[in-house]
Coordinates of C-alpha atoms in Angstrom, one line a residue:
X1 CA 36.0 188.0 109.8
X2 CA 35.0 185.7 112.7
X3 CA 31.8 187.7 113.3
X4 CA 30.8 187.5 109.6
X5 CA 31.6 183.8 109.4
X6 CA 29.7 183.1 112.6
X7 CA 26.6 185.0 111.3
X8 CA 26.6 183.0 108.1
X9 CA 27.0 179.7 109.8
X10 CA 24.2 180.5 112.3
X11 CA 21.8 181.4 109.5
X12 CA 22.6 178.3 107.6
X13 CA 22.1 175.9 110.5
X14 CA 18.4 175.2 110.3
X15 CA 18.8 171.6 111.2
X16 CA 20.9 169.6 113.7
X17 CA 23.8 168.7 111.4
X18 CA 27.3 167.7 112.4
X19 CA 28.9 170.3 110.2
X20 CA 27.0 173.1 112.0
X21 CA 28.0 171.8 115.4
X22 CA 31.7 171.6 114.5
X23 CA 31.7 175.0 112.8
X24 CA 29.9 176.7 115.6
X25 CA 32.2 175.1 118.1
X26 CA 35.3 176.3 116.2
X27 CA 33.9 179.8 116.0
X28 CA 33.1 179.8 119.7
X29 CA 36.7 178.6 120.3
X30 CA 38.1 181.4 118.2
X31 CA 36.0 184.0 119.9
X32 CA 37.2 182.7 123.3
X33 CA 40.6 184.2 122.6
X34 CA 39.3 187.7 121.6
X35 CA 39.1 190.0 124.6
X36 CA 36.9 192.4 122.8
X37 CA 34.3 189.9 121.7
X38 CA 32.3 189.1 124.8
X39 CA 29.0 189.5 123.0
X40 CA 30.2 187.2 120.2
X41 CA 31.3 184.5 122.7
X42 CA 27.9 184.6 124.4
X43 CA 26.1 184.3 121.0
X44 CA 28.3 181.5 119.9
X45 CA 27.7 179.5 123.1
X46 CA 23.9 180.0 122.8
X47 CA 23.8 178.9 119.2
X48 CA 26.1 176.0 119.9
X49 CA 23.8 174.9 122.8
X50 CA 20.9 174.8 120.4
X51 CA 22.8 172.8 117.8
X52 CA 24.1 170.4 120.3
X53 CA 20.7 168.9 121.3
X54 CA 21.8 165.7 119.7
X55 CA 23.2 162.4 120.9
X56 CA 26.1 162.4 123.4
X57 CA 28.7 161.3 120.9
X58 CA 28.0 164.3 118.7
X59 CA 28.3 166.6 121.7
X60 CA 31.7 165.0 122.6
X61 CA 32.9 165.5 119.0
X62 CA 31.8 169.2 119.0
X63 CA 33.6 169.7 122.4
X64 CA 36.7 168.2 120.9
X65 CA 36.6 170.6 118.0
X66 CA 36.1 173.5 120.4
X67 CA 39.2 172.6 122.3
X68 CA 41.2 172.1 119.1
X69 CA 40.1 175.4 117.7
X70 CA 41.0 177.2 120.9
X71 CA 44.5 175.8 120.7
X72 CA 44.7 176.3 116.9
X73 CA 43.7 180.0 116.9
X74 CA 45.1 180.9 120.3
X75 CA 48.6 179.4 120.1
X76 CA 48.9 179.3 123.9
X77 CA 47.1 181.6 126.3
X78 CA 47.5 183.3 129.6
X79 CA 44.6 184.3 131.8
X80 CA 43.8 187.7 133.2
X81 CA 40.9 188.6 135.5
X82 CA 38.8 191.7 134.8
X83 CA 35.7 193.1 136.3
X84 CA 32.6 194.0 134.3
X85 CA 29.0 194.9 135.0
X86 CA 28.2 191.2 135.0
X87 CA 30.9 190.3 137.4
X88 CA 34.2 188.7 136.9
X89 CA 35.4 187.9 133.4
X90 CA 38.3 185.7 132.6
X91 CA 40.2 187.1 129.7
X92 CA 42.7 185.0 127.9
X93 CA 45.6 186.4 125.9
X94 CA 48.5 184.8 124.0
X95 CA 52.0 185.3 125.5
X96 CA 53.9 188.5 124.7
X97 CA 55.9 188.2 121.6
X98 CA 58.9 190.2 122.8
X99 CA 60.9 189.4 119.6
X100 CA 58.4 191.1 117.3
X101 CA 60.1 194.1 115.7
X102 CA 58.3 197.4 116.1
X103 CA 55.7 195.9 118.6
X104 CA 55.9 198.8 121.0
X105 CA 54.7 201.7 118.9
X106 CA 51.3 203.5 118.5
X107 CA 49.5 202.5 115.4
X108 CA 46.1 203.9 114.6
X109 CA 43.3 201.5 113.6
X110 CA 41.4 202.3 110.4
X111 CA 38.5 200.0 111.3
X112 CA 36.5 202.2 113.7
X113 CA 36.6 202.2 117.5
X114 CA 33.0 201.2 118.4
X115 CA 33.9 197.5 119.0
X116 CA 37.7 197.9 119.2
X117 CA 38.0 196.0 115.9
X118 CA 41.4 195.2 114.5
X119 CA 42.7 192.6 112.1
X120 CA 45.3 191.4 114.6
X121 CA 46.1 191.6 118.3
X122 CA 47.4 195.1 119.3
X123 CA 49.8 194.2 122.1
X124 CA 51.6 196.9 124.0
X125 CA 51.9 194.9 127.2
X126 CA 55.1 195.8 129.2
X127 CA 56.2 198.3 126.6
X128 CA 58.2 201.3 127.7
X129 CA 56.6 204.2 125.7
X130 CA 57.1 207.2 127.9
X131 CA 56.5 210.6 126.2
X132 CA 54.9 208.7 123.3
X133 CA 52.6 210.5 120.8
X134 CA 49.2 209.0 120.1
X135 CA 47.3 212.2 119.6
X136 CA 44.2 211.6 117.5
X137 CA 45.0 207.9 117.1
X138 CA 42.5 205.1 117.4
X139 CA 44.2 202.6 119.7
X140 CA 41.0 200.9 120.8
X141 CA 41.3 197.4 122.0
X142 CA 45.0 197.8 122.8
X143 CA 46.5 195.5 125.5
X144 CA 48.6 197.9 127.7
X145 CA 49.0 195.9 130.9
X146 CA 52.1 196.7 132.9
X147 CA 53.4 199.1 130.3
X148 CA 54.9 202.5 130.9
X149 CA 53.2 205.5 129.1
X150 CA 54.3 208.3 131.4
X151 CA 53.8 211.7 129.8
X152 CA 52.3 210.3 126.7
X153 CA 50.0 212.4 124.5
X154 CA 46.6 210.8 124.1
X155 CA 44.7 214.0 123.2
X156 CA 41.6 213.4 121.1
X157 CA 42.6 209.7 120.9
X158 CA 40.1 206.8 121.0
X159 CA 40.9 204.1 123.6
X160 CA 37.6 202.1 123.7
X161 CA 38.0 198.8 125.6
X162 CA 41.7 199.3 126.3
X163 CA 43.1 196.8 128.8
X164 CA 45.7 198.4 131.0
X165 CA 45.9 197.0 134.5
X166 CA 49.1 197.9 136.3
X167 CA 50.2 200.3 133.6
X168 CA 51.8 203.7 134.3
X169 CA 50.2 206.7 132.8
X170 CA 51.7 209.4 135.2
X171 CA 51.6 212.8 133.6
X172 CA 49.8 211.6 130.4
X173 CA 47.3 213.8 128.6
X174 CA 43.9 212.4 127.7
X175 CA 42.2 215.7 126.9
X176 CA 39.2 215.3 124.7
X177 CA 39.9 211.5 124.4
X178 CA 37.3 208.7 124.3
X179 CA 38.3 206.2 127.0
X180 CA 35.1 204.2 127.4
X181 CA 34.8 200.6 128.7
X182 CA 38.6 200.6 129.5
X183 CA 40.1 198.6 132.3
X184 CA 42.8 200.2 134.4
X185 CA 42.8 198.3 137.7
X186 CA 45.9 199.1 139.7
X187 CA 47.2 201.5 137.1
X188 CA 48.9 204.8 138.0
X189 CA 47.6 208.2 136.7
X190 CA 49.4 210.7 139.0
X191 CA 49.2 214.1 137.5
X192 CA 47.2 212.9 134.5
X193 CA 44.7 215.1 132.5
X194 CA 41.3 213.7 131.6
X195 CA 39.9 217.1 130.7
X196 CA 36.7 216.8 128.6
X197 CA 37.3 213.1 128.2
X198 CA 34.6 210.4 127.9
X199 CA 35.1 207.8 130.6
X200 CA 31.9 205.9 130.6
X201 CA 32.1 202.3 132.0
X202 CA 35.8 202.6 132.6
X203 CA 37.3 201.0 135.7
X204 CA 39.8 202.8 137.9
X205 CA 39.6 200.3 140.7
X206 CA 42.8 200.4 142.9
X207 CA 44.3 203.0 140.5
X208 CA 46.4 205.9 141.8
X209 CA 44.6 209.1 140.8
X210 CA 46.6 211.6 142.9
X211 CA 46.8 215.1 141.3
X212 CA 44.6 214.0 138.3
X213 CA 42.4 216.5 136.6
X214 CA 38.9 215.3 135.5
X215 CA 37.5 218.7 134.6
X216 CA 34.7 218.5 132.2
X217 CA 35.0 214.7 131.8
X218 CA 31.9 212.6 131.2
X219 CA 31.1 209.8 133.6
X220 CA 27.8 208.0 134.1
X221 CA 26.2 208.3 137.6
X222 CA 27.2 204.7 138.5
X223 CA 30.8 205.3 137.2
X224 CA 31.1 208.5 139.2
X225 CA 30.0 206.8 142.4
X226 CA 32.7 204.1 142.0
X227 CA 35.3 206.7 141.1
X228 CA 34.6 208.8 144.2
X229 CA 35.3 205.8 146.4
X230 CA 39.0 205.8 145.3
X231 CA 41.0 207.0 148.3
X232 CA 43.8 208.4 146.1
X233 CA 41.5 211.0 144.6
X234 CA 43.5 213.8 146.3
X235 CA 45.7 216.8 145.6
X236 CA 45.7 219.2 142.7
X237 CA 47.0 218.9 139.1
X238 CA 50.5 220.3 138.9
X239 CA 49.9 222.5 135.7
X240 CA 46.1 223.2 135.7
X241 CA 45.8 223.7 139.4
X242 CA 42.5 221.8 139.4
X243 CA 41.5 220.1 142.7
X244 CA 41.4 216.4 141.9
X245 CA 38.4 215.4 143.9
X246 CA 36.4 218.5 143.0
X247 CA 37.2 218.1 139.3
X248 CA 35.8 214.5 139.5
X249 CA 32.5 215.8 140.9
X250 CA 33.0 214.1 144.2

């Protein structure tokens, strides 16, 4: 909804009007709280910069609306640093709603995985979901930081742009899964299967990859070089017998 509204406002803003500045500022503020909307944030800022070539008092008012909208739509945020191809990115997420009933369960999105689109935040942070079943699910865009998903079934699942630093995926099965552009810094994947999985642009920095099986997985050349630098890429998978380092093509 934010993307559609932003596109309409940008097309309508052919002159430097106060309404355009405030609307663009508000949309930029809303996008600031969406961890899967980096492209939208950049577009909003560029469009806002063009519209704000006006007197100082107008810029101050627009900045005020930007701040208001960030608070209005975000409801309080916490920061989390993540790496990307462009360097450090500062993601901002709302606090965990530990009182939300049924929060910690796998729910497949019906909106398509390409941009991790969802109608609401999919928050699995700190959830204890060992042996969970997400086979064939689209859980793209899920926040899984510091959660426990040991032995979970992610076969043929879509996990584009998943954010899971510090999470535990020991013994999980990602066979034939799409795990592109995910962030797993410091996560644990001991004895995990990534057989025939798509892992393009996914970060395993400081992750524990001991006894993991990457047989047939797809990584870009740059991704493969980074993965091969992980010192925990050792051992053999306990059930497939695959040599971890060799299966990763290192």
